[in-house]
XYZ file of C-alpha atoms in Angstrom:
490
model
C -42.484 29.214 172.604
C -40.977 32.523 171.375
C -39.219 32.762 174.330
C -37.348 30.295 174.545
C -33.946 30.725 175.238
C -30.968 28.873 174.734
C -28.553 27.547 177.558
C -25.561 29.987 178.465
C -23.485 26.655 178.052
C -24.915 25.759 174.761
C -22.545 25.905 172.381
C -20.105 24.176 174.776
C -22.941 21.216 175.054
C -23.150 21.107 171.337
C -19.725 20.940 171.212
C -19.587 17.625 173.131
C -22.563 16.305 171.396
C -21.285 16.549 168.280
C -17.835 14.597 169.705
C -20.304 12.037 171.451
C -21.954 12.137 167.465
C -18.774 11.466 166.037
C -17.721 8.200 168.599
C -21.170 6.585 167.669
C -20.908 6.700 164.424
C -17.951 4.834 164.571
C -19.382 2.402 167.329
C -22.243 1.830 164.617
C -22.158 -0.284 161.411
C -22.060 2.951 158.851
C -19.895 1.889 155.720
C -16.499 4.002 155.591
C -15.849 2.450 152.264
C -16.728 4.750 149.438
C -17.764 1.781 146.666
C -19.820 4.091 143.838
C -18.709 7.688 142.235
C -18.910 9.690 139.677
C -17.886 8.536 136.661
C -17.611 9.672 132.938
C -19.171 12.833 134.802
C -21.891 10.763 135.770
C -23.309 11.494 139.435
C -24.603 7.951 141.027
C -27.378 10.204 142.689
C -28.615 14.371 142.780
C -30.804 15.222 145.273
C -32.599 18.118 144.947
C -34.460 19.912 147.806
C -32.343 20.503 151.155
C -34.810 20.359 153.370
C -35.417 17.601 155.967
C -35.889 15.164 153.620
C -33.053 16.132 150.818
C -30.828 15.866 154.207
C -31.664 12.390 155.868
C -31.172 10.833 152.386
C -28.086 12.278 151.833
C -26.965 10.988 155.364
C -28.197 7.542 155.162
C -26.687 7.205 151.646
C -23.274 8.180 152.448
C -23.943 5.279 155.875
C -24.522 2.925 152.986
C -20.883 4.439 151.150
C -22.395 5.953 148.397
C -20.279 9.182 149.166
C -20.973 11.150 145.625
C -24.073 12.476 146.318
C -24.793 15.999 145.549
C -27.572 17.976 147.033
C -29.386 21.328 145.303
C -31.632 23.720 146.524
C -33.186 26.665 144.803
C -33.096 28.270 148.132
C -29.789 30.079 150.219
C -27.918 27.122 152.416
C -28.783 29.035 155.507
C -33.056 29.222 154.636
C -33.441 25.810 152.726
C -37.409 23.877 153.833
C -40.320 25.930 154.604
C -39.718 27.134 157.525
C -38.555 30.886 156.548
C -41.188 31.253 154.488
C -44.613 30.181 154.418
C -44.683 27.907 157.567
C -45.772 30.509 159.632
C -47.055 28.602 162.851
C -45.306 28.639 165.641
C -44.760 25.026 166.186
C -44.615 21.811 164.079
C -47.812 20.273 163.721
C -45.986 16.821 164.417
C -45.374 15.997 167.795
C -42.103 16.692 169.331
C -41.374 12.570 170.528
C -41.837 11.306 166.285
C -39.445 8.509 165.265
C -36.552 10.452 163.442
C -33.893 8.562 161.325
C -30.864 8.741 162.927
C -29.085 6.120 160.695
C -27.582 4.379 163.995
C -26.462 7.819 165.544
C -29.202 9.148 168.122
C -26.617 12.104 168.795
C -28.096 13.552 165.877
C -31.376 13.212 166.702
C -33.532 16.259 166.960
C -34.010 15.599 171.228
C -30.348 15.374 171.429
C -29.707 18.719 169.794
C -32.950 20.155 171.492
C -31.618 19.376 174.931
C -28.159 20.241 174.255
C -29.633 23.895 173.212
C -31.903 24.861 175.159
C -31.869 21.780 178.136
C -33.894 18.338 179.379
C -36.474 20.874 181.535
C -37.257 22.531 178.172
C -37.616 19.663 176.303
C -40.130 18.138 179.067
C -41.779 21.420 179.102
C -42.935 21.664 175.340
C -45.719 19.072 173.635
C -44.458 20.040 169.792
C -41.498 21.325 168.351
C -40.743 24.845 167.911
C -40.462 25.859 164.285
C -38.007 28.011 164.831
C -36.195 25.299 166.783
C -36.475 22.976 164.223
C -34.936 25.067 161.352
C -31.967 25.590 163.888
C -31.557 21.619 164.346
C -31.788 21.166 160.650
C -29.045 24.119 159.522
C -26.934 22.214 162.488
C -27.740 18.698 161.064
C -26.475 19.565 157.667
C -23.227 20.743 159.431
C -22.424 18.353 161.519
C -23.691 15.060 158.795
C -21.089 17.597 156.446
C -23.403 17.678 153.716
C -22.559 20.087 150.936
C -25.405 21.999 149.825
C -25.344 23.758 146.236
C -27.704 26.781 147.223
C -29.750 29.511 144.873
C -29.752 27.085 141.743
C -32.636 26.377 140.171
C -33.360 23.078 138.295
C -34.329 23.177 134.832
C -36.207 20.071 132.665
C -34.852 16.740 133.863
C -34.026 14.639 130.049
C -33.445 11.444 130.042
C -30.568 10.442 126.882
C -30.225 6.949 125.340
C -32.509 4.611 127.358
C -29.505 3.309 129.749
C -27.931 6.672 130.015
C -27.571 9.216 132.428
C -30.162 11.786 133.229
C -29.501 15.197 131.727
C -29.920 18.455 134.466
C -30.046 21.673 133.175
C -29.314 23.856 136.256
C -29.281 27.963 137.142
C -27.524 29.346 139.953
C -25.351 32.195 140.818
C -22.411 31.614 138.685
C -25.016 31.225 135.203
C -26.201 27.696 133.781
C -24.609 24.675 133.469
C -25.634 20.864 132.766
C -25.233 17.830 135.338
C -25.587 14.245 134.354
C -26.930 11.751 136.746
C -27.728 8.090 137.276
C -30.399 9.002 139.843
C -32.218 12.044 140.073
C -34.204 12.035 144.051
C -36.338 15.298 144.035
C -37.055 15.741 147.370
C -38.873 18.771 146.816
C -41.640 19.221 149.637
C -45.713 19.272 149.036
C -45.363 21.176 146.013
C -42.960 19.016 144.591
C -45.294 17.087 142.125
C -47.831 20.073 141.043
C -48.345 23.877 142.386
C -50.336 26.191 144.430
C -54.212 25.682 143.655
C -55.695 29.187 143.304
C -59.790 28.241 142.303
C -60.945 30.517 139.545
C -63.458 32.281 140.927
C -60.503 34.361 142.379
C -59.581 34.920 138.670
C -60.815 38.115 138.228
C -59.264 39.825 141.108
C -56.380 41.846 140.399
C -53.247 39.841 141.213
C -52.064 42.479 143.968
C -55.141 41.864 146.388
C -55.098 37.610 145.832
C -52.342 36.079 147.856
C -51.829 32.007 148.102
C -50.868 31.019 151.918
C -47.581 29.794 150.687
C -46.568 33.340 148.549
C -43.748 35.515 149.996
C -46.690 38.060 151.492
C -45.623 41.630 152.741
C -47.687 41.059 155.986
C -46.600 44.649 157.217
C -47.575 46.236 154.083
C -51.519 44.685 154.797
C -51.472 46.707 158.086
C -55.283 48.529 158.628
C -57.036 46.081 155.724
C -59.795 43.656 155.716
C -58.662 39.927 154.955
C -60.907 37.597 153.604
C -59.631 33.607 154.035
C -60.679 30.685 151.675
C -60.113 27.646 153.211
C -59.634 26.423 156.875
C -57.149 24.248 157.066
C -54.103 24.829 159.632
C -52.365 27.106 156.819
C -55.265 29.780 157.163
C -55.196 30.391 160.971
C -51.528 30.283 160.647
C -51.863 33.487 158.252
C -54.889 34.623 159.850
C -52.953 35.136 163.374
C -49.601 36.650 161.224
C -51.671 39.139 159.724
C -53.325 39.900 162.725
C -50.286 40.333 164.577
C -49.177 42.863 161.636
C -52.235 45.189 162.700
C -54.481 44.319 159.566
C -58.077 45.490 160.520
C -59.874 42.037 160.560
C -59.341 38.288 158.600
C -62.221 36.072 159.002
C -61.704 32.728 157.925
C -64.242 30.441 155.633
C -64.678 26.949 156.085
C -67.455 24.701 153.546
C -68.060 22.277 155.891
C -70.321 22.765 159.013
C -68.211 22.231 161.600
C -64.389 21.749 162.343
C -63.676 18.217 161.972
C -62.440 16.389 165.427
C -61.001 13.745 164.004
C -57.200 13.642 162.572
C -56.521 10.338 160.683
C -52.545 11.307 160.304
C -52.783 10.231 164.231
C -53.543 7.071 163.452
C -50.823 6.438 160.498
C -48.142 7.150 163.227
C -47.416 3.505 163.556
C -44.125 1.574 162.338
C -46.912 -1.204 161.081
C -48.349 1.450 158.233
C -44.877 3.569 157.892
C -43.088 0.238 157.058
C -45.590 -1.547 154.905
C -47.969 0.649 153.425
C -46.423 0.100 149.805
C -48.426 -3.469 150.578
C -51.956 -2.292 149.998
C -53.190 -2.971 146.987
C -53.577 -0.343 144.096
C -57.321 -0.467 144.987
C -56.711 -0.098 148.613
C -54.462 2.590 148.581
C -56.910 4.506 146.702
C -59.731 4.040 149.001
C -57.402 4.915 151.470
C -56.309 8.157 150.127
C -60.422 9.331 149.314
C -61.360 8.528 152.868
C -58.270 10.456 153.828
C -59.477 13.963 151.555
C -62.993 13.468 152.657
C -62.858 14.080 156.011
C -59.433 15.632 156.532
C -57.831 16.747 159.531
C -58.714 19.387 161.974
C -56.351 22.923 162.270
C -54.022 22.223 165.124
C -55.161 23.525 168.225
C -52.092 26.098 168.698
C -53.364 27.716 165.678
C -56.973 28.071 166.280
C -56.019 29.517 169.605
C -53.673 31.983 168.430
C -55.949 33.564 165.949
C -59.074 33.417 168.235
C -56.774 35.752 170.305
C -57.451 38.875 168.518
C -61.260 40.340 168.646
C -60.667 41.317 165.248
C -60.556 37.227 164.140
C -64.165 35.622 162.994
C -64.542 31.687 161.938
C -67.246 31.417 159.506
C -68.465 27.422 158.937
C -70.741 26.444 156.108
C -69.387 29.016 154.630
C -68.470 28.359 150.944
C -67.818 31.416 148.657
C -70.286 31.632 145.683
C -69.116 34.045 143.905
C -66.200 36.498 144.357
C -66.427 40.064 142.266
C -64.064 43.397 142.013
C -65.971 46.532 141.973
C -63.452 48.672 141.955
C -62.799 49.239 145.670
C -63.586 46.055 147.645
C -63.649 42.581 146.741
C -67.176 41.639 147.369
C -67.584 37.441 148.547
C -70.892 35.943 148.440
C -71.819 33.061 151.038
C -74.898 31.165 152.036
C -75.000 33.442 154.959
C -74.715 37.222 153.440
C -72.198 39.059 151.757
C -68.801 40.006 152.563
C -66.280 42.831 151.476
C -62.710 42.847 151.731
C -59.222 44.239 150.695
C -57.608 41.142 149.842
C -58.092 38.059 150.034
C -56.126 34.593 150.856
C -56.309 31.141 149.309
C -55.934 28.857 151.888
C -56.403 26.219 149.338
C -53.617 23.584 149.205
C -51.885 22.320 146.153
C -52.400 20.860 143.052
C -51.049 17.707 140.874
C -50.101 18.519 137.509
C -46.243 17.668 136.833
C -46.813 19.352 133.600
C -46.386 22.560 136.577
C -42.795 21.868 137.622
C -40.007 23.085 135.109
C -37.587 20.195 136.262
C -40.486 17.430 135.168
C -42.024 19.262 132.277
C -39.748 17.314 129.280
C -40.955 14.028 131.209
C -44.467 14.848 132.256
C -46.309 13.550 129.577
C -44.761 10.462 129.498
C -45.277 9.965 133.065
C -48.241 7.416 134.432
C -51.074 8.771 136.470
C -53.021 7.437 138.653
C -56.160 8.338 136.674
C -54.093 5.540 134.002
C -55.044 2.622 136.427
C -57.992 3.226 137.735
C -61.715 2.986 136.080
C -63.336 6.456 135.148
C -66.008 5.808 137.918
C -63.445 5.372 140.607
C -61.347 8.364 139.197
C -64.394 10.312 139.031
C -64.425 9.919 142.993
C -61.795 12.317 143.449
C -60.049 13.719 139.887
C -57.819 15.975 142.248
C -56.287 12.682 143.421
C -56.604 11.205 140.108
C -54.086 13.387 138.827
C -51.062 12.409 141.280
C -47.948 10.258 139.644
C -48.581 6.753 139.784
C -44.669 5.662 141.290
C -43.211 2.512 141.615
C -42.000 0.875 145.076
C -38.790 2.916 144.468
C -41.069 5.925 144.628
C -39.678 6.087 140.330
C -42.019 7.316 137.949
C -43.312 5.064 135.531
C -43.186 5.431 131.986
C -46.589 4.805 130.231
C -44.188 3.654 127.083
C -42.143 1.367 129.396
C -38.820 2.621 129.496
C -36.469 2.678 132.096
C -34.980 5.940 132.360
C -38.262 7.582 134.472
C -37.669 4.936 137.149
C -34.665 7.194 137.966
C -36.176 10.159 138.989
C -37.542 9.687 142.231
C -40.777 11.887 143.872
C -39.666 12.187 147.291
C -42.096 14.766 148.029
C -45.835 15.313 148.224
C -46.075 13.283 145.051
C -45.490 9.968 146.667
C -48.913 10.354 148.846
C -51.095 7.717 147.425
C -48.626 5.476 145.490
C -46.062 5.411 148.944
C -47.911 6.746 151.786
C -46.417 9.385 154.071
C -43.015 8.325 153.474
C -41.872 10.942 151.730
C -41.498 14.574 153.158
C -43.673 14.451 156.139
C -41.848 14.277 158.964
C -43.120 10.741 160.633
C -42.810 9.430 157.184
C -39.076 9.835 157.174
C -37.902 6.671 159.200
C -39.503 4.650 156.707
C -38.814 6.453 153.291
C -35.699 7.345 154.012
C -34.240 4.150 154.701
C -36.806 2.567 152.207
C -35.143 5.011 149.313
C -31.560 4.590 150.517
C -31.829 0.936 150.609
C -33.453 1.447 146.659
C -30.968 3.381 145.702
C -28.077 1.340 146.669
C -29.767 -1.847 145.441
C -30.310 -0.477 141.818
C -26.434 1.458 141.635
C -24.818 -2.034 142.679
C -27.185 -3.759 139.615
C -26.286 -0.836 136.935
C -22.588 -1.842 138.394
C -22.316 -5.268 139.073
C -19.869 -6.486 136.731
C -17.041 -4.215 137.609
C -17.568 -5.042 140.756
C -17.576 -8.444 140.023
C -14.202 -8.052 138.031
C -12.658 -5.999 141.049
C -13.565 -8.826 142.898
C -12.002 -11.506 141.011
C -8.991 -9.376 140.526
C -8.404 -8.071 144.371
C -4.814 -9.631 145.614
C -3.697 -7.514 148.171
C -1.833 -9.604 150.566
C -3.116 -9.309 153.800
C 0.536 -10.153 155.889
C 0.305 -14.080 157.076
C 2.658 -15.389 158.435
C 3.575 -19.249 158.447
C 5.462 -20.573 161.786
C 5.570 -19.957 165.487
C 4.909 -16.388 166.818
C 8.411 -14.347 166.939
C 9.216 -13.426 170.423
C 9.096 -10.192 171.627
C 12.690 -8.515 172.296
C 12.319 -8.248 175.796
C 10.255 -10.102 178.247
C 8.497 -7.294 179.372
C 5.138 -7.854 176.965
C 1.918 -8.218 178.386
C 0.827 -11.706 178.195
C -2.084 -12.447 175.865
C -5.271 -12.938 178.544
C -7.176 -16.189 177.901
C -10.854 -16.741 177.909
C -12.800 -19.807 178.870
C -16.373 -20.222 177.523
């Protein structure tokens, strides 16, 4: 896929898609009628994270007329979402036909920009997504939706005030720190969004230069001519494997604990509107035994990745292949397995993330008092998984929950990695989105309408704006040369 090209005509074609976007939305039943803003310097909602989620909310909440939404991201505009960093495959892992929500415009679907680019033979012609296609839709999505992003600013601790009033932001950005209030608080900040990046301590004692986790900024070029050892074998580590091959490192082999690659990938099955829609209906019990069968057997690397590190004769796949021990002697980083010993330069954690909100500076003033799920379960089922154990328990508004039962946690939203076992994949996975999205947006409108219901209410009762009838026959037109009204019969 890297060489695809796009159409000579393209930006002409996106030109008319974006007119044929515009006409549908106003053939569609989007709300034009702005009915909830700021006020007292109160934001009804702040989401932070631009990425594809951040964006789809902010699009179906302005269809819904909730127009003062304002969107963060502690990235550039222009390089917001993963996908200039550390998702370094070459294609999604989703594929390319997923239900996307278009809020009632399919012009801005990603096939509509896809063919419009790069044309309907291309779009046959691939089976997933091309990442680098798919940060080009998303940059063009934010355009044409017109969402304003607020780039390179950081969000500090999240404080709630009195117990009805707005949430405090303390935010960094370019221009030095300043404080935002908001009714709402949607952090839609990707699979790191409710933890960090799990590093396991026997890679403690390595110096910090020659340990890299698979989502770090790594200098791939500077690696050129070393040995890489991976940890993990998850899509993530042939992903890196095959970058740092292609950089001219000397060799990466790749360890995997279990004995084989597993063959079966249960996200395959969630991919049905049935589960997307309703999965908030499982019990607490059920979602949890649906969320340890999920870690225990996984999901195999995609098949584009295994493939493009098997290319290179410097790339081995070692199964049953825990590491034991891992020691610096100096010079070399020495691994022990089951199966021998191993020396390297540096090494990779290809290890996933971690739940601990404790981790994220925009939760840690709230953290504590936020439930768990280890809170509602028993200590033998907890002991099943403790990794798990440690994600927010949310309610149905994906809200955190206050183990003191206040309110004011229900407003910040986990859109992100967060929401796996209380909401499913809902939140930033891609054939999640349909259903959070509109799930959220619906939330969110439900609860700003509550917090504002009686000055609605008054607005109502007060609204006399004539609306122009007049009593009597019709008045002739001046001259007889009017088009006759056209009858229908039923």
């Amino acid at each position: 896929m890297n060489t695809l090209e796009p159409r000579p005509d393209a930006a002409a074609r996106l030109a008319a898609l974006e007119r044929e976007a515009a006409h549908q939305e106003r053939l569609s039943a989007g709300d034009e009628r702005a009915w909830v803003g700021e006020s007292d310097g109160e934001h009804p909602v702040v989401i932070v994270g631009a990425g594809q989620a951040g964006l789809v909310l902010a699009r179906g909440l302005r269809r819904r007329g909730i127009d003062d939404v304002v969107v963060l991201d502690a990235a550039p505009v222009d390089a917001t979402g993963p996908w200039t960093t550390y998702a370094r495959m070459h294609t999604l892992r989703t594929p390319k036909d997923i239900a996307w929500p278009t809020w009632g415009v399919p012009a801005v679907s990603p096939r509509a920009w896809f063919e419009a680019v790069y044309g309907e033979d291309a779009w046959d012609a691939i089976t997933f997504f091309p990442t680098v296609a798919w940060q080009g839709f998303l940059q063009w999505y934010r355009v044409v939706s017109g969402i304003e992003v607020v780039g390179s600013t950081r969000v500090g601790a999240i404080r709630p005030t009195e117990p009805d009033g707005p949430l405090r932001m303390h935010l960094d950005g370019p221009d030095g720190s300043w404080v935002l209030l908001a009714r709402h608080v949607v952090l839609a900040t990707g699979i790191e969004g409710a933890g960090g990046r799990h590093i396991p301590a026997l890679l403690g004692g390595i110096p910090s230069d020659r340990v890299h986790h698979t989502h770090d900024d790594i200098d791939f070029a500077a690696l050129a001519g070393l040995r890489i050892g991976i940890l993990g074998a998850g899509t993530g580590a042939f992903d890196n494997a095959a970058t740092a091959l292609e950089h001219g490192v000397a060799s990466v082999d790749v360890h995997m604990r279990r004995p084989a690659m597993p063959q079966v990938s249960p996200y395959r099955w969630m991919e049905f509107a049935g589960l997307i829609e309703n999965y908030g209906s499982f019990t607490d019990a059920q979602k949890w035994t649906f969320n340890v069968h999920l870690s225990a057997v996984d999901q195999p690397a995609t098949q584009n990745a295994i493939w493009r590190a098997h290319a290179f004769d410097g790339f081995r796949f070692l199964t049953a292949s825990p590491w034991q021990s891992v020691e610096w002697d100096g010079s070399d980083i020495v691994v022990t397995t089951p199966h021998g010993i191993h020396r390297y330069d540096v090494v990779f954690a290809a290890t996933g993330i971690v739940a601990d909100l404790a981790r994220r500076p925009e939760l840690s003033a709230v953290a504590a008092d936020a439930t768990l799920w280890s809170d509602r379960l028993s200590p033998e089922a907890a002991a099943q998984n403790p990794g798990l154990a440690a994600f927010p328990y949310l309610d149905d508004d994906f809200g955190l929950v206050d183990r003191r039962g206040g309110e004011a946690l229900s407003r910040i939203h986990l859109f992100n990695h967060g929401a796996r076992i209380s909401q499913g994949m809902l939140s930033h996975q891609i054939p999640g989105l349909v259903g959070g999205a509109t799930k959220l947006a619906a939330a969110l409108s439900r609860r700003l309408f509550a917090q504002r219901s009686d000055r609605l209410l008054a607005e109502y009762l007060a609204y006399d704006v004539p609306v122009g009838v007049h009593v009597g026959r019709r008045a002739q037109p001046a001259s007889t040369g009017e088009t006759p009204a056209v009858a229908f019969s039923g």
